[in-house]
Short mmCIF file of C-alpha atoms and ligand atoms in Angstrom, two decimals:
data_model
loop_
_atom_site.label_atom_id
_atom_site.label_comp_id
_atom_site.label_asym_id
_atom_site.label_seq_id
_atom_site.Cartn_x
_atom_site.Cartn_y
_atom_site.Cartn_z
CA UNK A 1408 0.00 0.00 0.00
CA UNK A 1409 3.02 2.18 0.28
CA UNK A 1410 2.70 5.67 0.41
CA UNK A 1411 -1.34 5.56 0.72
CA UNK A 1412 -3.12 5.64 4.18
CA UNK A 1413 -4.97 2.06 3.89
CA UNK A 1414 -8.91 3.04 4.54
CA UNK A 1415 -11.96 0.88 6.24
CA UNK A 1416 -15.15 1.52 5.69
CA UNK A 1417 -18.14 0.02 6.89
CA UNK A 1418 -21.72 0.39 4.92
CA UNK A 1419 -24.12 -0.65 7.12
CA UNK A 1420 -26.33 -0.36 4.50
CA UNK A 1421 -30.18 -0.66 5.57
CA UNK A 1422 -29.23 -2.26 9.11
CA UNK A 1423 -27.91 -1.33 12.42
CA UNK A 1424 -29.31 0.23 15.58
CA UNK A 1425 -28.37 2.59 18.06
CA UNK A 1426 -26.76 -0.22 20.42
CA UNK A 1427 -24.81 -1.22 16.89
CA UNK A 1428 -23.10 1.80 16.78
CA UNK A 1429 -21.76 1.93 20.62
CA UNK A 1430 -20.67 -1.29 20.27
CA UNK A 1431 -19.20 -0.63 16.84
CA UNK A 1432 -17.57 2.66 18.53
CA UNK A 1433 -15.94 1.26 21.97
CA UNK A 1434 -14.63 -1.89 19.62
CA UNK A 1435 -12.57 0.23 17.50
CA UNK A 1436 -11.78 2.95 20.19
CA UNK A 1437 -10.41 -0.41 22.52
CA UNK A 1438 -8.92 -2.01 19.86
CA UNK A 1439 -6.84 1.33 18.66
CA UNK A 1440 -7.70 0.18 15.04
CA UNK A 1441 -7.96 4.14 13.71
CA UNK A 1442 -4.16 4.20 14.16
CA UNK A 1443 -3.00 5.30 10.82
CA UNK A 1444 -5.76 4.50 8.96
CA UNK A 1445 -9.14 5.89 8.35
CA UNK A 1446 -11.85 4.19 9.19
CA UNK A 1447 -15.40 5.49 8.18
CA UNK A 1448 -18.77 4.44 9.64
CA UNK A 1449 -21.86 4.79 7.01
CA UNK A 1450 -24.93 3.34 9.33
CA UNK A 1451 -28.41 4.38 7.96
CA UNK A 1452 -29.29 8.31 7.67
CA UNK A 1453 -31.69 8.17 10.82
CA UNK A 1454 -28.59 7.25 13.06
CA UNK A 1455 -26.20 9.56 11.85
CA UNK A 1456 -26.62 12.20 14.21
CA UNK A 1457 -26.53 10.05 17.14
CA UNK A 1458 -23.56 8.61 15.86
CA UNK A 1459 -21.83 11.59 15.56
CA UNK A 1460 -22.55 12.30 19.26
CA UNK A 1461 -21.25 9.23 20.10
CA UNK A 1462 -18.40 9.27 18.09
CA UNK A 1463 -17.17 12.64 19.62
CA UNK A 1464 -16.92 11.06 22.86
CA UNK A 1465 -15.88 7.67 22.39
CA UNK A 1466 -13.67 7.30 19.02
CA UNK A 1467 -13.15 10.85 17.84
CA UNK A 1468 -11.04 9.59 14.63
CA UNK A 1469 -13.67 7.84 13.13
CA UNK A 1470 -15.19 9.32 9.86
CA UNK A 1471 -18.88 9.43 9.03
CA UNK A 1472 -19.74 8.94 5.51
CA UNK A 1473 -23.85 8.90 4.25
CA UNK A 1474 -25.00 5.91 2.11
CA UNK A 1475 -25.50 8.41 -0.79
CA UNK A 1476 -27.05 11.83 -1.38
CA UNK A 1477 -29.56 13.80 -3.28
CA UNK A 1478 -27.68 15.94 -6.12
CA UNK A 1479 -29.72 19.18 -5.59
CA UNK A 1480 -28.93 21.77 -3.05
CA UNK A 1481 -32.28 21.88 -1.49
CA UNK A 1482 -35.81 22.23 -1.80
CA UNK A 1483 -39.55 20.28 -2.61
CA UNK A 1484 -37.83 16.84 -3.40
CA UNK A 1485 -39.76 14.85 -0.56
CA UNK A 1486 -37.81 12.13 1.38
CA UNK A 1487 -34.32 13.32 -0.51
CA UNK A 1488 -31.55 14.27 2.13
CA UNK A 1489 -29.08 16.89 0.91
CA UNK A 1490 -25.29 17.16 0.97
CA UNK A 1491 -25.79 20.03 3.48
CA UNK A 1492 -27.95 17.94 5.56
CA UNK A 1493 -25.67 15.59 5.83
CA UNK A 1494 -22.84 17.75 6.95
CA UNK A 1495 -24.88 19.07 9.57
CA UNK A 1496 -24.55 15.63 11.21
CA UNK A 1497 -20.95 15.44 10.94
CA UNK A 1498 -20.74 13.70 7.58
CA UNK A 1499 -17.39 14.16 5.76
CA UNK A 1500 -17.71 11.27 2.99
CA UNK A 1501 -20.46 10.36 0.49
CA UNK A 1502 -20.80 7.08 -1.14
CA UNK A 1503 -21.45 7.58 -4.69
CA UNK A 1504 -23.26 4.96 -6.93
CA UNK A 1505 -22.87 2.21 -4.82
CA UNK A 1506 -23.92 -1.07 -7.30
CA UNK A 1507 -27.02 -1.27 -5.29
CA UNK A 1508 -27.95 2.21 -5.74
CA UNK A 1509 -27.26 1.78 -9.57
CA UNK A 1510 -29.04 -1.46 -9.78
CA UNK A 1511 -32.12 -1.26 -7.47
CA UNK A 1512 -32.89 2.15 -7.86
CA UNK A 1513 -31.93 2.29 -11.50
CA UNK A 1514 -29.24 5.08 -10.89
CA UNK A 1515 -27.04 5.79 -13.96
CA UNK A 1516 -23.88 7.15 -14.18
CA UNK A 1517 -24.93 10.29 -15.25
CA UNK A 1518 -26.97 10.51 -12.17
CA UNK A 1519 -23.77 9.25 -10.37
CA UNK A 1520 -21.40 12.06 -11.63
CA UNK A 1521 -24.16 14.62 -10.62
CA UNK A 1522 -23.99 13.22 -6.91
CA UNK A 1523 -20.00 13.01 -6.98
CA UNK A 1524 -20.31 17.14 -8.39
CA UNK A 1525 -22.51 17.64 -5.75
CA UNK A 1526 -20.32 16.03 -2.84
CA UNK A 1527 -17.23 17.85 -4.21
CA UNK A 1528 -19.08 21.36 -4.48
CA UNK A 1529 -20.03 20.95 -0.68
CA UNK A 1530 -16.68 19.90 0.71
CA UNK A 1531 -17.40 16.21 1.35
CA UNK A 1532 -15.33 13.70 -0.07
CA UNK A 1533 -17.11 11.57 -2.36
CA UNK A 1534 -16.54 7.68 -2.82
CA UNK A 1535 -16.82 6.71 -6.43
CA UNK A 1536 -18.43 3.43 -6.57
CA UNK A 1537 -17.88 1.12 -9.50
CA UNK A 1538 -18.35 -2.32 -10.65
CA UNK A 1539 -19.43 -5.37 -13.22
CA UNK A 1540 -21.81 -7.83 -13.19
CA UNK A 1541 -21.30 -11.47 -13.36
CA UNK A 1542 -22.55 -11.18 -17.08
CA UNK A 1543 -20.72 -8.26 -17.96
CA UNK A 1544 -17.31 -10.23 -16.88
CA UNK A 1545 -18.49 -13.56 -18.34
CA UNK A 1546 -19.08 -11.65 -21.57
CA UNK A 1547 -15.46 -10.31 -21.20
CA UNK A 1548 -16.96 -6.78 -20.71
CA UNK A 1549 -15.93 -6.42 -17.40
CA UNK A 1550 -13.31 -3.22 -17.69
CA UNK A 1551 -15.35 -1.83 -20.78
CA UNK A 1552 -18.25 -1.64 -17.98
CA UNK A 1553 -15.47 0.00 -15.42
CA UNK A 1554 -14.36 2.35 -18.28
CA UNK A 1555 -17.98 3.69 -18.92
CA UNK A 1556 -18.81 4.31 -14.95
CA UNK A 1557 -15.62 6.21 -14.46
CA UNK A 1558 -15.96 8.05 -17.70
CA UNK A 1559 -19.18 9.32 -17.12
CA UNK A 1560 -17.37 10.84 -13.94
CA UNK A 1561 -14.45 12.30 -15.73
CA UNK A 1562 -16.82 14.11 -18.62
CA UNK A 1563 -19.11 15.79 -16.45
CA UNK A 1564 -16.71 16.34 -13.66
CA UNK A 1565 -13.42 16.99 -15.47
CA UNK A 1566 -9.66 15.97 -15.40
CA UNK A 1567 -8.50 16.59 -12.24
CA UNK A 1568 -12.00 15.45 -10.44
CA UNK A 1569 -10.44 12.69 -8.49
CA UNK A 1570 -8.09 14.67 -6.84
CA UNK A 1571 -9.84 14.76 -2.58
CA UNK A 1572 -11.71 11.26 -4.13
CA UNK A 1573 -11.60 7.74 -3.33
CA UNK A 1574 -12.55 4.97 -5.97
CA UNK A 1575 -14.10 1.88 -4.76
CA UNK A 1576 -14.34 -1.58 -7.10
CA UNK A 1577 -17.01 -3.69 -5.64
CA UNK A 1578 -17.64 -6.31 -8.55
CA UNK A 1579 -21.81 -6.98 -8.59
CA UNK A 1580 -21.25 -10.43 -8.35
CA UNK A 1581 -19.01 -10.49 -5.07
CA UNK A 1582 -21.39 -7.83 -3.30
CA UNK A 1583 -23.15 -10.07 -0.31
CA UNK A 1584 -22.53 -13.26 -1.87
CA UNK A 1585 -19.87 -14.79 0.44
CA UNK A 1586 -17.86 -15.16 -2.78
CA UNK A 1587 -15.14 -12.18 -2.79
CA UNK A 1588 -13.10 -11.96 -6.06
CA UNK A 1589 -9.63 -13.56 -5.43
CA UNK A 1590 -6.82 -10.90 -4.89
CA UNK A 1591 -5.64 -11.55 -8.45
CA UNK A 1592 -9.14 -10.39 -10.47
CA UNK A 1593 -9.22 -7.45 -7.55
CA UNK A 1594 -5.88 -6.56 -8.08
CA UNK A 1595 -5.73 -6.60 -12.43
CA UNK A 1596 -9.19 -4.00 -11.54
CA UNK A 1597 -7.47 -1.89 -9.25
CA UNK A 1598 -4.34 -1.34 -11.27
CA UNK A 1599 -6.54 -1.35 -14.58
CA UNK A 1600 -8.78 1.65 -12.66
CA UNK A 1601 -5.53 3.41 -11.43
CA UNK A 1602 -4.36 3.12 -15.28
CA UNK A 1603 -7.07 5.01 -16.36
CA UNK A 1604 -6.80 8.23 -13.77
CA UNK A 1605 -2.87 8.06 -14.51
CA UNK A 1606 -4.15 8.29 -18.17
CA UNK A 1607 -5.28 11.82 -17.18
CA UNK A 1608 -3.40 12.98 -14.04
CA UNK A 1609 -0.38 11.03 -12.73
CA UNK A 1610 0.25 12.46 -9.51
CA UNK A 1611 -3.28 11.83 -8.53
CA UNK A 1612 -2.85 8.08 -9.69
CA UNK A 1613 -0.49 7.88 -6.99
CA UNK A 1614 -2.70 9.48 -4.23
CA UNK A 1615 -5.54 8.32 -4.63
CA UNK A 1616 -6.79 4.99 -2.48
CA UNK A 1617 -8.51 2.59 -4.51
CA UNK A 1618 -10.93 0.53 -1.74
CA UNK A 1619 -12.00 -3.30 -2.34
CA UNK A 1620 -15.87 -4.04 -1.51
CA UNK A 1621 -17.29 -7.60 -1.56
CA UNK A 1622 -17.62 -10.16 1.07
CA UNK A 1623 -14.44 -8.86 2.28
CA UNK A 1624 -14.31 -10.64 6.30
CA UNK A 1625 -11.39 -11.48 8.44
CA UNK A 1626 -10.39 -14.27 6.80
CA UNK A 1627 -9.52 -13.13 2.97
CA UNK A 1628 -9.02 -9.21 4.30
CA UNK A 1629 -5.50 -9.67 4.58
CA UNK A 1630 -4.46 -10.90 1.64
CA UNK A 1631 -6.63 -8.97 -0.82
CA UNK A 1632 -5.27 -5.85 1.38
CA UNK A 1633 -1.68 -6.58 0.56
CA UNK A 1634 -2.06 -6.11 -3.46
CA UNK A 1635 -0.03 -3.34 -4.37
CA UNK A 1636 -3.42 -1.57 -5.65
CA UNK A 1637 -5.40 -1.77 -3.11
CA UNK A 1638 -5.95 0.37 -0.23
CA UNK A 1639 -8.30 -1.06 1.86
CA UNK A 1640 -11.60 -2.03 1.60
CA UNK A 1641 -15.67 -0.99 1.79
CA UNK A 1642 -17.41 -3.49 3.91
CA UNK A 1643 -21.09 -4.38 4.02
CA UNK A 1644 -21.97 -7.63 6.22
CA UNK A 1645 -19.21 -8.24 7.96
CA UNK A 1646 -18.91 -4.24 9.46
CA UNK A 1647 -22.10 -5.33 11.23
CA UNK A 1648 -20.07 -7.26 13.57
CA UNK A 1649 -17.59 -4.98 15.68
CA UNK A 1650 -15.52 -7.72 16.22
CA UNK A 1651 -14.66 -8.53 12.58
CA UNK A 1652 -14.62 -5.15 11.54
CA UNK A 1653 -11.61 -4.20 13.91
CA UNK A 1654 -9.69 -7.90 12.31
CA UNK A 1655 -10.32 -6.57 8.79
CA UNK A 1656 -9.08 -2.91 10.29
CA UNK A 1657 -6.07 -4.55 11.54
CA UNK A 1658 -5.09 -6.53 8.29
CA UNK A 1659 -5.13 -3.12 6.59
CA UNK A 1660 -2.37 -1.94 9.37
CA UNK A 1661 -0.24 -5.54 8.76
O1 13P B 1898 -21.56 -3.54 -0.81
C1 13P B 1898 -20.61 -3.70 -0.07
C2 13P B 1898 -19.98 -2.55 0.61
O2 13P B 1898 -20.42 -1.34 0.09
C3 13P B 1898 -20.06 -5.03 0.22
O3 13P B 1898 -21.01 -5.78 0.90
P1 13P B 1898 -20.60 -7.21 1.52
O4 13P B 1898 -19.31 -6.98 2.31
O5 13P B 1898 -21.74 -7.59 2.39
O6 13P B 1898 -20.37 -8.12 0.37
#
């Protein structure tokens, strides 16, 4: 990972409860897992503001990040929550097209490079989801699909849009499935995705953390963490478990 702080993040997706995110709080504040690396909670909007509170006073370096975001400023958009919003609970990340998001709720890229404006434009640091389906990789379309997704980014957004950006490849197929793609297939992703910003700004290709999502848990964390191109991971259903969380925090330290 060199010269890039690994990061761990945790998407908690639709799950979680207030008790969740003490115990997810005093496990990583006990285990001293935040030292030099980032670790970012995402639990569901409705807890974000008692997480903050608890955050301040049990694990200050931990950063809150929101699921994903309306791309408008603010207004009549009913049940939409707002990059501002957000921020006003202590948000400092956005997830941005996560594969569910794009797949369930029929987001598109375009839609997707609207959020990431939108994150940038407010000061939060978005997290550029991408990924292929099972099909798309059988069919041998798998980086054409990650070319698209990040060009959709770079056309609306511009050249230098992943500078204060993360990039996250969670492959479709791995996402809750137990299956996570074997270091090799995650690692020929990351380097082809950090190919394509070096295509357009070097120096950023060299800052900027790549993450790993997809039944990443204790037991593979390690080695799919210790490919040169990637820098940590985003974790679903295993960062609903304190315990393994802080194990896959710690094989991002090793
Ligand atoms: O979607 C993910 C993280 O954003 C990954 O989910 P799982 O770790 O449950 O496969």
């Amino acid at each position: 990972m060199g010269i890039r702080k690994p990061v761990v993040a945790a998407n908690w997706k639709m799950n979680g409860n207030k008790q969740l995110v003490t115990d997810f709080l005093k496990a990583v504040a006990d285990s001293g897992a935040s030292t030099n690396i980032d670790i970012v909670l995402s639990p569901p909007a409705t807890l974000l503001d008692f997480t903050q509170t608890q955050r301040d006073s049990l694990c200050k370096d931990v950063i809150l990040a929101a699921q994903n975001m309306s791309q408008l400023d603010n207004g009549a958009y009913t049940g939409e929550l707002s990059a501002q919003l957000f921020k006003d609970v202590g948000c400092n990340w956005v997830y941005c097209g996560h594969s569910e998001r794009r797949h369930k709720y029929g987001e598109s890229s375009k839609l997707v490079a609207k959020k990431f404006i939108q994150a940038k434009k407010n000061g939060l640091v978005p997290v550029l989801c991408v990924g292929e389906t099972e099909e798309e990789r059988k069919k041998g379309k798998a980086f054409s699909r990650l070319t698209s997704q990040i060009e959709a980014v770079i056309n609306l957004a511009g050249k230098d849009c992943f500078d204060n950006a993360i990039l996250a490849y969670e492959p479709v197929w791995a996402i809750g499935t137990g299956n996570a793609a074997s270091p090799e297939i995650a690692q020929e992703a990351h380097k082809f995705i950090r190919g394509m910003v070096a295509a357009m700004r070097q120096e950023c290709s060299e800052n900027i953390r790549i993450l790993y999502g997809g039944s990443v848990k204790p037991e593979n964390a390690k080695e799919l963490f210790s490919q040169p191109d990637i820098d940590g991971g985003l974790i679903g259903g295993a960062s609903l478990k304190p315990h393994d969380f802080v194990e896959i925090c710690q094989a991002a330290k090793a």
